[in-house]
PDB file of C-alpha atoms in Angstrom:
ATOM      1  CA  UNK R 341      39.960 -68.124  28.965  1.00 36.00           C
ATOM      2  CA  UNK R 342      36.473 -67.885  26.711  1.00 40.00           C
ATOM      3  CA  UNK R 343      35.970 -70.867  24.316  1.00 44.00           C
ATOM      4  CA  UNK R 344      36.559 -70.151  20.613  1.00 43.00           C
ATOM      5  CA  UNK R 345      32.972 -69.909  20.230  1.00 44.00           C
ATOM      6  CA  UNK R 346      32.936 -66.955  22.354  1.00 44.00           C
ATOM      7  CA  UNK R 347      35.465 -65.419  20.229  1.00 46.00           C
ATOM      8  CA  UNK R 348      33.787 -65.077  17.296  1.00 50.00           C
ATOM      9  CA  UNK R 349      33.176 -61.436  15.926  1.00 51.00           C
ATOM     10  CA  UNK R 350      29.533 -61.356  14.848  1.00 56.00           C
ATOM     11  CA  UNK R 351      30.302 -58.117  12.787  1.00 70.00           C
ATOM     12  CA  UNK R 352      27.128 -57.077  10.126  1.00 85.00           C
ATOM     13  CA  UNK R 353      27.146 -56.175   6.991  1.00 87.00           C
ATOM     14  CA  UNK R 354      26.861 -52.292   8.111  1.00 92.00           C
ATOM     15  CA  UNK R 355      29.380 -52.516  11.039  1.00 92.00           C
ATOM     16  CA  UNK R 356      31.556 -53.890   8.083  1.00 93.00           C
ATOM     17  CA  UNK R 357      30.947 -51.057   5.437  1.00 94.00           C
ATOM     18  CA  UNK R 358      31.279 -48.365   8.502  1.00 94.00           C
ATOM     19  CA  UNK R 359      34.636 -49.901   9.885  1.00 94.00           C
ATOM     20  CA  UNK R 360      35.742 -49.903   6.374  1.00 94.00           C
ATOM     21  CA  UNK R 361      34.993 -46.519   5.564  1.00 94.00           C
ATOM     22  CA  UNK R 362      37.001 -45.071   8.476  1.00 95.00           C
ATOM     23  CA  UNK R 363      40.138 -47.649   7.523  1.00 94.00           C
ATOM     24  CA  UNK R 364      39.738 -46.137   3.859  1.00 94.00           C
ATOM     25  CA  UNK R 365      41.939 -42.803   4.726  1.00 92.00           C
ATOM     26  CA  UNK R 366      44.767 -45.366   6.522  1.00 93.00           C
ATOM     27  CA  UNK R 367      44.741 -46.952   3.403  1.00 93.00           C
ATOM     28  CA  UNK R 368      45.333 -44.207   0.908  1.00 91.00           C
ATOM     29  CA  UNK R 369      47.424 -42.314   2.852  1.00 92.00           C
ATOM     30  CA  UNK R 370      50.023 -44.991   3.602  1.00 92.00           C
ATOM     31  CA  UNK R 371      49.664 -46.828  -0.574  1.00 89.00           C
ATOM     32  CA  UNK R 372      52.335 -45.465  -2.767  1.00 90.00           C
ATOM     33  CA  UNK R 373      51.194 -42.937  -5.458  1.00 88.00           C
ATOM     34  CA  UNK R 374      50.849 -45.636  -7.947  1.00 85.00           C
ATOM     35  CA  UNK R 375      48.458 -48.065  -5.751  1.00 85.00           C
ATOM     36  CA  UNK R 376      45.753 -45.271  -5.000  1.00 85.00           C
ATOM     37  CA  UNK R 377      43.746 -45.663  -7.744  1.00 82.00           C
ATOM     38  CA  UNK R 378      43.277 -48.982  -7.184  1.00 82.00           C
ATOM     39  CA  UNK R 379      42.515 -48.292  -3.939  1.00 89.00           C
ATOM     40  CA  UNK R 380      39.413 -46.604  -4.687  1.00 86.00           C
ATOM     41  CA  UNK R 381      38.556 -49.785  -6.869  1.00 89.00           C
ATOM     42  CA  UNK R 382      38.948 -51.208  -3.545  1.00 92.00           C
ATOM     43  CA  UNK R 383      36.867 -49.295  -1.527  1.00 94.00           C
ATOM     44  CA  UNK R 384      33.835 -49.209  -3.771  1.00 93.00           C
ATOM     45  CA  UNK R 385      30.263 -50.376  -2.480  1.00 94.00           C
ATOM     46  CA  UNK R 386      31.071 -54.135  -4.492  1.00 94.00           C
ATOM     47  CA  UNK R 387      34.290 -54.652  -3.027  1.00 94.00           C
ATOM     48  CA  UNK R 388      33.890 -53.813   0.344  1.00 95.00           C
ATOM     49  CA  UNK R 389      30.641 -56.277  -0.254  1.00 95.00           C
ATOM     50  CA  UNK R 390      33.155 -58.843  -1.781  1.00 95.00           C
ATOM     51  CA  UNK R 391      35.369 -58.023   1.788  1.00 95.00           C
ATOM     52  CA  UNK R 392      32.636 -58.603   4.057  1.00 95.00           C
ATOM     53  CA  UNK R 393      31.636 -62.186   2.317  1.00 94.00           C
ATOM     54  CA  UNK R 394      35.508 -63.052   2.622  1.00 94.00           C
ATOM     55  CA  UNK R 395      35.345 -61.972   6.074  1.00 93.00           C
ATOM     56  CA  UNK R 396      32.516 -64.798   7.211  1.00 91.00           C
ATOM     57  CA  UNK R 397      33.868 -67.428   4.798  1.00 91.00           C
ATOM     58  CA  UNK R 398      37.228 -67.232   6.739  1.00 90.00           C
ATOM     59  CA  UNK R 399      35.564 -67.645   9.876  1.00 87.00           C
ATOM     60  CA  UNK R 400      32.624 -70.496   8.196  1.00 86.00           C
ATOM     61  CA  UNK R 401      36.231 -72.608   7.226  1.00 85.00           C
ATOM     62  CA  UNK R 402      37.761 -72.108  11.087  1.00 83.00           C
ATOM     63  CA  UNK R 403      34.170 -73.554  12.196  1.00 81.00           C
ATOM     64  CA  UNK R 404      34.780 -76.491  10.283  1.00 77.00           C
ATOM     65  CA  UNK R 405      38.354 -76.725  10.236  1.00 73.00           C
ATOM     66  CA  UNK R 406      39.871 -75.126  13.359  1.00 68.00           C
ATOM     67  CA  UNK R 407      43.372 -77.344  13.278  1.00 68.00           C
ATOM     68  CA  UNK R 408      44.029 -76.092   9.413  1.00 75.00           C
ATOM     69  CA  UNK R 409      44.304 -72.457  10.292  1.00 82.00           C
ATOM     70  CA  UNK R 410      44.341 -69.847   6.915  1.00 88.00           C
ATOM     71  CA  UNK R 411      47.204 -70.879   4.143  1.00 88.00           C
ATOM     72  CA  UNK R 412      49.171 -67.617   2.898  1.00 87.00           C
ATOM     73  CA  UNK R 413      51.008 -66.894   0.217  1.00 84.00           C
ATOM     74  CA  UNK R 414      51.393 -66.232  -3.463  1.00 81.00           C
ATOM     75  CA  UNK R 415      49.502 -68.593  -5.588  1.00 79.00           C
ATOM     76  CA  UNK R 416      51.954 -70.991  -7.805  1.00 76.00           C
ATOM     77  CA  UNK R 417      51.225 -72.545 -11.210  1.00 69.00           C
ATOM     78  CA  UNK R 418      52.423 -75.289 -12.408  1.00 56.00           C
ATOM     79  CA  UNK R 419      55.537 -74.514 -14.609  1.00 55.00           C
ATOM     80  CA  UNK R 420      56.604 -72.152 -11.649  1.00 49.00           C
ATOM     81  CA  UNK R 421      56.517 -75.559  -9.544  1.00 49.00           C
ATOM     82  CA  UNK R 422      58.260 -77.513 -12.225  1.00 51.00           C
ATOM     83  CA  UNK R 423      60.871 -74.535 -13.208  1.00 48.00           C
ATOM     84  CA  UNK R 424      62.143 -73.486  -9.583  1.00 51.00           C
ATOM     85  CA  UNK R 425      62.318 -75.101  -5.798  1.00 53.00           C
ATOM     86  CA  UNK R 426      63.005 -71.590  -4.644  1.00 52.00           C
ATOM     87  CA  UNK R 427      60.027 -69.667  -5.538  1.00 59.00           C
ATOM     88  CA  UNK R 428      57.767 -69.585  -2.388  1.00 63.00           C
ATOM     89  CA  UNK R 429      53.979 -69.969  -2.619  1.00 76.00           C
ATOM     90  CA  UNK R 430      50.703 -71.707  -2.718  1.00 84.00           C
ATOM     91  CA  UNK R 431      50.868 -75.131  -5.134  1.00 81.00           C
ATOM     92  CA  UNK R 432      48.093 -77.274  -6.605  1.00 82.00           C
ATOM     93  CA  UNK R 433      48.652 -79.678  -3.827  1.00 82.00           C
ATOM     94  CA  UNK R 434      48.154 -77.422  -1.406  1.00 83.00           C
ATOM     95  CA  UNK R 435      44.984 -76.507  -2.420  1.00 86.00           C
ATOM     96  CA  UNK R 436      43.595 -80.195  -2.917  1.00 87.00           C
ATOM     97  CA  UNK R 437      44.247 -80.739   0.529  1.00 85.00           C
ATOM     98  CA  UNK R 438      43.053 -77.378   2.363  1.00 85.00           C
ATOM     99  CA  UNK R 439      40.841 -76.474  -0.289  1.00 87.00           C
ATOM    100  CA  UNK R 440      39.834 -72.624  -1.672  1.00 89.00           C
ATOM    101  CA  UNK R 441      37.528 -70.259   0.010  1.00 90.00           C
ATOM    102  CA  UNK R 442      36.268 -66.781  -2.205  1.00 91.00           C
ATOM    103  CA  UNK R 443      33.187 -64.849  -1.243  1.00 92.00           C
ATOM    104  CA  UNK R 444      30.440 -67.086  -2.902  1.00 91.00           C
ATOM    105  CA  UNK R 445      31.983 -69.796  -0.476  1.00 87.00           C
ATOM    106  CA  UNK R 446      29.711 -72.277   1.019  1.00 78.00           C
ATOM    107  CA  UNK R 447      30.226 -72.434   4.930  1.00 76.00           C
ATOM    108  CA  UNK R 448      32.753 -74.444   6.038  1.00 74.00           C
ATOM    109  CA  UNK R 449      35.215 -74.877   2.958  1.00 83.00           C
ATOM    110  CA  UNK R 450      38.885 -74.063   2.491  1.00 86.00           C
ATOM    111  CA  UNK R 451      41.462 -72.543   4.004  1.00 89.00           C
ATOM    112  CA  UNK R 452      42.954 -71.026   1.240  1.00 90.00           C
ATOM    113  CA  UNK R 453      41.854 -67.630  -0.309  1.00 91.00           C
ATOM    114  CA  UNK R 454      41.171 -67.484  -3.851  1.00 90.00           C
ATOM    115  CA  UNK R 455      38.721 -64.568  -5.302  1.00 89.00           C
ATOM    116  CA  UNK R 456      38.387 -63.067  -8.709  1.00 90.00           C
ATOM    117  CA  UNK R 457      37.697 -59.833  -7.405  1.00 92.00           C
ATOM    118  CA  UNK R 458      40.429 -59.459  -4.733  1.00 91.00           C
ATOM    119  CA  UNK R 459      42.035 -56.630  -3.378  1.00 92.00           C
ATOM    120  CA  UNK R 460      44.084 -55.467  -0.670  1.00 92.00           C
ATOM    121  CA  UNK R 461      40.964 -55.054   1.391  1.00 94.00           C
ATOM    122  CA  UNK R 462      39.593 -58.318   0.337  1.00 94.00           C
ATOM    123  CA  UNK R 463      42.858 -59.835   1.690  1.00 93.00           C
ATOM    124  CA  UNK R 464      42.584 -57.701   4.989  1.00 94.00           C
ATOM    125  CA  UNK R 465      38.802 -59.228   5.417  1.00 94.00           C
ATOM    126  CA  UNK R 466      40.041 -62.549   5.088  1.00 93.00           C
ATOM    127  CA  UNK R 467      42.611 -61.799   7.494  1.00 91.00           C
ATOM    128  CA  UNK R 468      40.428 -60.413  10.107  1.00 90.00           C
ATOM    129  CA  UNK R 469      37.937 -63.210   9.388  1.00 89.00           C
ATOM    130  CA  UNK R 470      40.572 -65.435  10.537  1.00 87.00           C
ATOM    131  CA  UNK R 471      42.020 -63.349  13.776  1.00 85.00           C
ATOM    132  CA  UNK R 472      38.215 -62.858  15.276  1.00 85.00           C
ATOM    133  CA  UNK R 473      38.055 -66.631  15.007  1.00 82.00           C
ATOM    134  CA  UNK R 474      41.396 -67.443  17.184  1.00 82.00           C
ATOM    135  CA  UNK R 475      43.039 -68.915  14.011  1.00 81.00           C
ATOM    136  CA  UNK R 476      46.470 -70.106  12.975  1.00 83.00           C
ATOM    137  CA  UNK R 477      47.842 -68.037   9.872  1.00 82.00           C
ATOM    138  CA  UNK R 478      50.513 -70.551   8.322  1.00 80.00           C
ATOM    139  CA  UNK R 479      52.420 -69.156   5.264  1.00 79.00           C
ATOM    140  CA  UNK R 480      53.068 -71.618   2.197  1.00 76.00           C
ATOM    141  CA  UNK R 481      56.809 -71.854   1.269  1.00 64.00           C
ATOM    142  CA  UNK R 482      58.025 -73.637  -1.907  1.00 55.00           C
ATOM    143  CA  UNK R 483      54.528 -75.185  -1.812  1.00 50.00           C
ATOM    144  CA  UNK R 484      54.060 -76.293   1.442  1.00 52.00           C
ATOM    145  CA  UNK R 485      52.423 -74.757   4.504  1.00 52.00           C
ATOM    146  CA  UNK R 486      55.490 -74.471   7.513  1.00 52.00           C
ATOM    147  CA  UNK R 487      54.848 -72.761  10.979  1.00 46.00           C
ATOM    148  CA  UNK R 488      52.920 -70.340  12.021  1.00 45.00           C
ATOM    149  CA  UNK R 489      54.101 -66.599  11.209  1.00 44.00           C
ATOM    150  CA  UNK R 490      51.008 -65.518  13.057  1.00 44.00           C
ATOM    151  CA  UNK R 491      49.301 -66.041  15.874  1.00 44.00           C
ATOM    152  CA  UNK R 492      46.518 -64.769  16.710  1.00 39.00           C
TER     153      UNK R 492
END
């Protein structure tokens, strides 16, 4: 078996835009009537920029953190902490110890995605980012990060 360095997808910035303009039809046809506009939002030349930055940050973070793995889940704010046990998701603590990660990230920091211009594809990238690297996907419930619901 290869060493994770060898693993590592060294993808460019045009393999990127190419691989996501043949995904784009997958996309559209399979989003319910509703979601397709935002779709195209999603798709634009910025966005699938946005994506490709996401992409490397995921795999900058697994460089420098390769036990941590990528945090998912729904982002919580406080009162939804205080309010509920039950509501599954990503809280402030969370994020102090694994840190944030969005496309202007520096390499090497956080685990846990958090852009102001995500989208579905953005979310894909950082995904993908992730899986070329070997790494753990571990999904936040009630605030806390519990075993792995992917492997990859």
């Amino acid at each position: 078996m290869r060493a994770r360095e060898d693993r590592k997808c060294s993808r460019t910035g045009d393999e990127f835009k190419r691989a996501a303009a043949e995904a784009r039809h997958l996309y559209i046809n399979s989003a319910r009537e509703e979601d397709k506009k935002g779709l195209e939002t999603a798709f634009s030349e910025e966005r699938v920029r946005v994506a490709f930055n996401v992409y490397k940050a995921a795999q900058w973070a697994m460089e420098s953190h390769k036990d941590k793995g990528l945090i998912a889940g729904n982002r919580l704010d406080q009162d939804e902490v205080i309010a509920t046990e039950k509501i599954p998701g990503i809280d402030a603590e969370v994020i102090k110890n694994f840190r944030t990660m969005s496309e202007a990230t520096e390499r090497g920091v956080g685990q846990v995605l958090d852009s102001s211009k995500w989208t579905i594809v953005v979310n894909d990238a950082w995904l993908l980012g992730g899986a070329h690297y070997m790494a753990q996907v571990v999904e936040a419930v009630y605030g806390r990060p519990r075993q792995s619901m992917v492997g990859a």
